[in-house]
Amino acid sequence: MPTVIPAIVAPSATEPMFTSTIERRDVGPKDVRIDIRWAGICHSDIHTVNGDWGAQHYPLTVGHEIAGTVAEVGSEVTKFAVGDRVGVGCMVNSCRECANCLAGEEQYCLNGMTGTYGARDVDGSITQGGYSTGVVVTEDFVLRVPEAIPFEKAAPLLCAGITTYSPLRHWNAGPGTRVAVVGLGGLGHMAVKIAHALGAEVTVLSRSLNKNDDALALGADHYFATEDPETFRELRGAFDLIINSVSAPIDVNAHLKLLALNGTLVNVGLPPEPLPVRVGNVINSRRSFAGSNIGGIAETQEMLDFCAEHAIAPEVEITSADQVNEAWARVLASDVRYRFVIDIDTLRS
Ligand code: NAP
Ligand code: ZN
Ligand code: ZN
């Protein structure tokens, strides 16, 4: 018998979310049941419900930055015990046998990974996300949250953390590399913290000068406003790696010109609109325009351990279940410093 639990539900692309209930499957032999304690609000939750990336199955409960404690384990579970502090990110399963899964890059599963919400699950149902009091996940897609990470700050690491850690590592950010982070939101502020901890020289490119002091406090070395055309003249050829976390289209050609020889512009922001690249801008200086999607399970655990070791955690604003629509409006207005986290206990009372 599936369990009925409280959840925040989006009824359609256009109506506000409200508190209702969803069903969770019984715990199978390899499953872990998690009592969710904290759920981060990612801009992807908003893109998804708005239908920016395609039609959805409604009603839908989103949320893929999940932190909680293990409440029950299946008979064959070996990695977790009741009471463990755990996390779940953007995936709850994958085929586990394709070349990409075998390479530990489950997020690029050739058969399509199973997203934490809005995806077709093994039993044919549509997966439902973390704006809810509990979730049942196969143990292989559950992460361990180190004790050194404050619990309410752990959730955003499961998406914003890994999405920025993975490309910074893949493109070798470290001492001697000049990294620019475009957009200082949930992902952007994690990119600054992680790139700084990796030893890179970090520049923030935000629209206005409003976030200058915050950026320097987060670990940035330099800060420029992209609304000032002088920024693009002054910084020509200045970076080895640019992480673009903006949720809307940017002038990609203007940003490509900021790359030095062999530099790479990595898009993690995923606006629905195409970004037209002028080929001359990548031919010149042998530049690359790339993208990156979250990270694999092993790399996500590596990121959590790295954040624990370097005392890195997101800047969070705690919100409650009845304020979620207001929180989304503030994310859309870039008025969050720098990640909303829902206190899921407010969904229990
Ligand atoms: P967010 O907190 O809203 O941050 C986005 C930032 O982009 C804002 O803080 C703002 O920075 C800038 N921005 C917003 N609208 C803009 C506009 N019209 N023009 C220029 N800049 C604008 O969002 P997030 O949660 O970090 O997510 C960012 C993007 O990454 C979203 O598209 C999301 O879907 C995507 N994402 C991708 C992955 C992946 O695996 N690739 C994972 C998670 C999220 P400033 O105020 O500094 O200008
Ligand atoms: Zn996300
Ligand atoms: Zn696969």
Coordinates of C-alpha atoms and ligand atoms in Angstrom, one line a residue:
M1 CA 0.0 0.0 0.0
P2 CA 1.5 3.4 -1.0
T3 CA 1.8 5.9 1.8
V4 CA -0.1 9.2 1.5
I5 CA 2.0 12.2 2.6
P6 CA 1.8 16.0 2.7
A7 CA 3.4 17.8 -0.3
I8 CA 3.4 21.2 -2.0
V9 CA 1.7 20.6 -5.4
A10 CA 1.7 22.7 -8.6
P11 CA -1.7 22.1 -10.2
S12 CA -0.7 23.5 -13.6
A13 CA 1.8 25.8 -15.3
T14 CA -0.1 28.9 -14.4
E15 CA -1.8 28.5 -11.0
P16 CA -0.2 28.9 -7.6
M17 CA 1.1 25.9 -5.7
F18 CA -0.8 24.7 -2.6
T19 CA -0.4 22.1 0.1
S20 CA -2.0 18.8 -0.7
T21 CA -0.9 15.1 -0.6
I22 CA 1.0 12.7 -2.8
E23 CA 1.7 9.0 -2.7
R24 CA 5.0 7.3 -2.0
R25 CA 5.7 3.6 -2.9
D26 CA 6.4 1.0 -0.3
V27 CA 10.1 0.5 0.6
G28 CA 11.5 -2.2 -1.7
P29 CA 14.5 -4.4 -0.8
K30 CA 17.1 -1.9 -2.1
D31 CA 15.1 1.3 -1.1
V32 CA 15.6 3.8 1.6
R33 CA 12.7 5.9 2.9
I34 CA 13.8 9.4 3.9
D35 CA 12.0 11.8 6.2
I36 CA 12.7 15.1 4.4
R37 CA 13.7 17.9 6.6
W38 CA 14.9 20.6 4.2
A39 CA 14.2 21.2 0.5
G40 CA 16.1 23.8 -1.6
I41 CA 14.3 25.9 -4.3
C42 CA 16.2 25.7 -7.6
H43 CA 15.3 27.9 -10.6
S44 CA 14.9 24.6 -12.5
D45 CA 11.8 23.9 -10.3
I46 CA 10.3 27.1 -11.7
H47 CA 11.3 26.4 -15.3
T48 CA 9.8 22.9 -15.1
V49 CA 6.4 24.0 -13.6
N50 CA 6.2 26.9 -16.0
G51 CA 6.6 24.5 -18.9
D52 CA 9.8 26.3 -20.2
W53 CA 11.4 23.0 -21.1
G54 CA 8.3 21.2 -22.4
A55 CA 4.9 19.9 -21.3
Q56 CA 4.6 18.4 -17.8
H57 CA 2.3 15.9 -16.0
Y58 CA 0.3 17.9 -13.5
P59 CA -0.3 18.0 -10.6
L60 CA 3.4 18.0 -9.9
T61 CA 5.5 18.3 -6.8
V62 CA 9.0 19.6 -7.6
G63 CA 12.2 19.9 -5.5
H64 CA 15.5 18.2 -6.2
E65 CA 17.6 19.6 -3.4
I66 CA 16.7 17.2 -0.6
A67 CA 18.2 16.7 2.9
G68 CA 16.7 14.5 5.5
T69 CA 17.1 11.4 7.7
V70 CA 16.7 7.8 6.9
A71 CA 13.5 6.5 8.4
E72 CA 13.4 3.0 7.0
V73 CA 15.7 0.7 4.9
G74 CA 14.8 -2.3 2.7
S75 CA 16.0 -5.8 3.5
E76 CA 19.0 -5.6 1.1
V77 CA 20.2 -2.1 1.9
T78 CA 23.9 -2.0 2.9
K79 CA 24.9 1.6 2.7
F80 CA 22.5 3.3 5.0
A81 CA 20.9 2.8 8.4
V82 CA 17.9 4.4 10.1
G83 CA 18.9 7.9 11.5
D84 CA 21.6 8.6 8.9
R85 CA 21.7 12.2 7.5
V86 CA 21.3 11.9 3.8
G87 CA 20.6 13.8 0.6
V88 CA 18.9 13.3 -2.8
G89 CA 19.6 15.4 -5.8
C90 CA 18.3 15.7 -9.3
M91 CA 18.3 11.9 -10.1
V92 CA 16.6 8.9 -8.4
N93 CA 17.7 6.2 -10.9
S94 CA 19.4 5.4 -14.2
C95 CA 19.9 2.3 -16.4
R96 CA 23.2 1.5 -14.7
E97 CA 24.5 -0.5 -17.7
C98 CA 25.1 2.0 -20.5
A99 CA 28.6 3.3 -21.1
N100 CA 27.9 6.6 -19.4
C101 CA 26.4 5.0 -16.3
L102 CA 29.3 2.6 -16.1
A103 CA 31.6 5.6 -16.3
G104 CA 29.9 7.1 -13.2
E105 CA 28.2 9.8 -15.3
E106 CA 24.6 8.6 -14.6
Q107 CA 23.4 12.2 -15.3
Y108 CA 24.2 11.4 -19.0
C109 CA 22.6 7.9 -19.0
L110 CA 22.1 6.9 -22.6
N111 CA 18.7 5.5 -21.7
G112 CA 17.8 8.7 -19.9
M113 CA 18.3 9.1 -16.1
T114 CA 15.1 9.2 -14.0
G115 CA 14.7 12.7 -12.7
T116 CA 13.6 13.3 -9.1
Y117 CA 10.4 14.8 -10.3
G118 CA 8.3 14.8 -13.5
A119 CA 10.0 11.6 -14.9
R120 CA 8.5 8.2 -15.6
D121 CA 9.4 5.8 -12.8
V122 CA 9.9 2.0 -13.1
D123 CA 6.3 1.4 -11.9
G124 CA 5.0 3.7 -14.6
S125 CA 4.1 6.5 -12.2
I126 CA 5.5 10.1 -12.5
T127 CA 8.2 10.9 -10.0
Q128 CA 7.4 13.5 -7.4
G129 CA 10.1 15.8 -5.8
G130 CA 11.2 17.0 -2.4
Y131 CA 8.7 19.7 -1.5
S132 CA 7.1 16.9 0.5
T133 CA 7.6 15.2 3.9
G134 CA 9.2 12.0 2.5
V135 CA 10.7 10.1 -0.4
V136 CA 11.5 6.5 -1.3
V137 CA 14.8 6.2 -3.3
T138 CA 17.0 3.2 -4.3
E139 CA 20.1 3.4 -2.0
D140 CA 22.5 3.9 -5.0
F141 CA 21.1 7.4 -5.6
V142 CA 21.2 8.5 -2.0
L143 CA 24.1 10.6 -0.8
R144 CA 25.7 10.9 2.7
V145 CA 25.6 14.3 4.3
P146 CA 28.8 14.9 6.3
E147 CA 28.2 16.0 9.9
A148 CA 30.3 19.2 9.3
I149 CA 27.7 20.5 6.9
P150 CA 24.9 22.4 8.7
F151 CA 21.7 20.4 7.9
E152 CA 19.6 23.3 6.6
K153 CA 22.5 24.2 4.3
A154 CA 23.0 20.7 2.9
A155 CA 20.1 20.6 0.5
P156 CA 21.3 23.2 -2.1
L157 CA 24.5 21.3 -2.5
L158 CA 22.6 18.5 -4.1
C159 CA 21.9 20.6 -7.2
A160 CA 23.6 24.0 -7.0
G161 CA 26.7 22.5 -5.4
I162 CA 27.3 19.6 -7.8
T163 CA 26.2 21.6 -10.9
T164 CA 29.1 24.1 -10.3
Y165 CA 31.6 21.7 -8.8
S166 CA 31.5 19.3 -11.7
P167 CA 32.5 21.7 -14.5
L168 CA 35.0 23.5 -12.3
R169 CA 36.7 20.1 -11.8
H170 CA 36.3 18.9 -15.3
W171 CA 37.9 22.1 -16.8
N172 CA 40.6 22.1 -14.1
A173 CA 39.9 25.2 -12.1
G174 CA 42.7 25.7 -9.7
P175 CA 45.7 27.8 -8.9
G176 CA 46.7 29.9 -11.9
T177 CA 43.3 29.6 -13.6
R178 CA 41.2 32.7 -14.1
V179 CA 37.5 31.8 -13.6
A180 CA 34.5 34.1 -14.3
V181 CA 31.1 33.3 -12.9
V182 CA 28.2 35.0 -14.7
G183 CA 25.1 35.5 -12.6
L184 CA 25.2 35.6 -8.9
G185 CA 22.2 33.5 -7.9
G186 CA 21.9 30.0 -6.3
L187 CA 24.3 28.3 -8.7
G188 CA 26.5 31.4 -9.2
H189 CA 27.3 31.9 -5.5
M190 CA 28.2 28.2 -5.1
A191 CA 30.5 28.5 -8.1
V192 CA 32.3 31.4 -6.5
K193 CA 32.8 29.5 -3.2
I194 CA 34.0 26.3 -4.8
A195 CA 36.2 28.0 -7.4
H196 CA 37.8 30.1 -4.6
A197 CA 38.4 26.9 -2.5
L198 CA 40.0 25.2 -5.5
G199 CA 42.5 28.1 -5.7
A200 CA 41.3 29.8 -8.8
E201 CA 41.2 33.6 -9.3
V202 CA 37.5 34.4 -9.3
T203 CA 35.7 37.2 -11.0
V204 CA 31.9 37.7 -10.7
L205 CA 30.0 39.2 -13.7
S206 CA 26.6 40.3 -12.4
R207 CA 24.2 42.6 -14.1
S208 CA 24.5 45.5 -11.7
L209 CA 26.9 46.6 -8.9
N210 CA 24.3 45.6 -6.2
K211 CA 26.0 42.3 -5.3
N212 CA 29.6 43.6 -5.2
D213 CA 30.1 43.4 -1.5
D214 CA 28.4 40.0 -1.2
A215 CA 30.6 38.6 -4.0
L216 CA 33.8 39.6 -2.4
A217 CA 32.6 38.2 0.9
L218 CA 31.8 34.9 -0.8
G219 CA 35.4 34.7 -2.1
A220 CA 35.5 36.5 -5.4
D221 CA 38.7 38.5 -6.2
H222 CA 37.0 40.9 -8.7
Y223 CA 33.6 42.0 -9.6
F224 CA 32.1 43.7 -12.7
A225 CA 28.7 44.7 -13.9
T226 CA 27.6 43.4 -17.3
E227 CA 25.2 46.3 -17.8
D228 CA 28.3 48.5 -18.2
P229 CA 29.6 48.1 -21.8
E230 CA 33.1 49.1 -20.6
T231 CA 33.2 45.7 -18.7
F232 CA 33.3 43.9 -22.1
R233 CA 36.1 46.1 -23.4
E234 CA 38.2 45.9 -20.2
L235 CA 37.9 42.1 -19.8
R236 CA 38.6 41.0 -23.4
G237 CA 40.6 37.8 -23.3
A238 CA 40.8 37.8 -19.5
F239 CA 39.5 34.3 -18.5
D240 CA 40.4 30.6 -18.9
L241 CA 37.0 29.4 -17.8
I242 CA 33.6 31.1 -17.7
I243 CA 30.7 29.4 -15.8
N244 CA 27.4 31.0 -17.0
S245 CA 24.7 30.3 -14.5
V246 CA 22.1 32.8 -15.9
S247 CA 18.6 31.5 -16.2
A248 CA 17.8 33.8 -19.2
P249 CA 19.6 34.2 -22.6
I250 CA 22.9 36.2 -22.4
D251 CA 24.8 37.8 -25.2
V252 CA 26.9 34.7 -25.6
N253 CA 29.2 36.3 -28.3
A254 CA 30.1 39.2 -26.0
H255 CA 31.0 36.7 -23.3
L256 CA 33.0 34.4 -25.6
K257 CA 35.3 37.3 -26.4
L258 CA 36.2 37.4 -22.7
L259 CA 38.0 34.1 -23.1
A260 CA 41.7 33.8 -23.4
L261 CA 43.5 31.2 -25.7
N262 CA 41.9 27.8 -25.3
G263 CA 39.3 29.2 -22.9
T264 CA 35.9 27.6 -22.4
L265 CA 32.5 29.1 -21.7
V266 CA 30.4 26.5 -19.9
N267 CA 26.7 27.0 -19.8
V268 CA 25.0 25.6 -16.7
G269 CA 22.1 28.0 -17.0
L270 CA 19.3 26.5 -19.1
P271 CA 17.1 29.2 -20.7
P272 CA 14.4 27.8 -23.0
E273 CA 15.6 30.0 -25.9
P274 CA 18.6 29.1 -28.2
L275 CA 21.9 31.0 -27.8
P276 CA 23.2 31.9 -31.2
V277 CA 27.0 31.5 -31.4
R278 CA 29.0 33.4 -34.0
V279 CA 31.5 30.8 -35.2
G280 CA 34.3 33.4 -35.5
N281 CA 34.2 33.8 -31.7
V282 CA 35.2 30.1 -31.1
I283 CA 37.6 29.9 -34.1
N284 CA 39.4 32.9 -32.7
S285 CA 41.7 31.9 -29.8
R286 CA 40.6 28.2 -30.2
R287 CA 37.8 28.9 -27.7
S288 CA 35.1 26.3 -26.7
F289 CA 31.4 26.8 -25.9
A290 CA 30.3 23.9 -23.7
G291 CA 27.6 22.8 -21.3
S292 CA 27.4 20.7 -18.2
N293 CA 24.5 18.9 -16.4
I294 CA 24.7 18.3 -12.6
G295 CA 27.2 15.5 -11.8
G296 CA 27.4 11.8 -11.3
I297 CA 26.6 10.1 -7.9
A298 CA 30.2 9.4 -7.0
E299 CA 31.2 13.0 -7.9
T300 CA 28.2 14.3 -5.9
Q301 CA 29.5 12.5 -2.8
E302 CA 33.0 13.8 -3.6
M303 CA 31.6 17.4 -3.7
L304 CA 29.8 16.9 -0.3
D305 CA 33.0 15.7 1.3
F306 CA 35.0 18.6 -0.4
C307 CA 32.5 21.1 1.0
A308 CA 32.7 19.5 4.5
E309 CA 36.5 19.6 4.4
H310 CA 36.6 23.2 3.2
A311 CA 33.7 24.5 5.4
I312 CA 31.7 25.5 2.3
A313 CA 28.0 25.8 2.5
P314 CA 25.4 27.9 0.6
E315 CA 24.0 31.2 2.0
V316 CA 20.4 30.3 2.7
E317 CA 17.1 32.0 3.5
I318 CA 14.7 29.6 5.3
T319 CA 11.1 29.8 4.1
S320 CA 8.0 27.9 5.0
A321 CA 5.5 25.7 3.1
D322 CA 2.9 28.5 3.0
Q323 CA 5.4 31.0 1.5
V324 CA 6.6 29.0 -1.4
N325 CA 4.8 31.0 -4.1
E326 CA 6.2 34.2 -2.7
A327 CA 9.7 32.6 -2.6
W328 CA 9.4 31.7 -6.3
A329 CA 8.4 35.2 -7.2
R330 CA 11.5 36.5 -5.4
V331 CA 13.8 34.0 -7.2
L332 CA 12.3 35.2 -10.5
A333 CA 13.1 38.8 -9.4
S334 CA 16.7 37.8 -8.5
D335 CA 15.8 38.8 -4.9
V336 CA 17.3 35.8 -3.0
R337 CA 20.6 35.8 -1.2
Y338 CA 21.3 33.2 -2.3
R339 CA 19.1 30.1 -2.0
F340 CA 15.7 29.5 -0.5
V341 CA 15.4 26.4 1.6
I342 CA 11.9 25.2 2.7
D343 CA 11.7 24.1 6.3
I344 CA 9.7 20.9 5.7
D345 CA 8.5 20.7 9.3
T346 CA 6.1 23.5 8.3
L347 CA 4.5 21.0 6.0
R348 CA 4.0 18.5 8.9
S349 CA 2.2 20.8 11.3
Ligands
NAP1 P1 18.8 31.9 -9.8 O1 19.1 31.7 -8.3 O2 17.6 32.6 -10.1 O3 20.1 32.7 -10.4 C1 20.1 33.1 -11.7 C2 20.9 34.4 -11.8 O4 21.0 34.8 -13.2 C3 20.3 35.6 -11.1 O5 20.7 35.7 -9.7 C4 20.8 36.8 -11.9 O6 22.1 37.1 -11.4 C5 20.9 36.2 -13.3 N1 19.8 36.6 -14.1 C6 18.5 36.3 -13.9 N2 17.7 36.7 -14.9 C7 18.6 37.4 -15.7 C8 18.4 38.1 -17.0 N3 17.2 38.2 -17.5 N4 19.5 38.6 -17.6 C9 20.7 38.5 -17.0 N5 20.9 37.8 -15.9 C10 19.9 37.3 -15.2 O7 18.8 30.5 -10.5 P2 19.7 29.2 -10.2 O8 18.9 28.3 -9.4 O9 21.0 29.5 -9.9 O10 19.7 28.5 -11.7 C11 20.3 29.2 -12.8 C12 20.0 28.5 -14.1 O11 20.7 27.2 -14.0 C13 18.6 28.1 -14.4 O12 18.4 28.2 -15.8 C14 18.5 26.6 -14.0 O13 17.5 25.9 -14.6 C15 19.8 26.2 -14.4 N6 20.3 24.9 -13.8 C16 21.1 24.1 -14.5 C17 21.6 22.9 -13.9 C18 22.5 22.0 -14.8 O14 22.7 20.9 -14.3 N7 23.0 22.5 -15.9 C19 21.4 22.7 -12.6 C20 20.6 23.6 -11.9 C21 20.1 24.7 -12.4 P3 22.6 38.6 -11.2 O15 21.6 39.2 -10.3 O16 24.0 38.4 -10.6 O17 22.7 39.3 -12.6
ZN2 ZN 18.4 22.3 -9.6
ZN3 ZN 22.6 4.4 -18.3

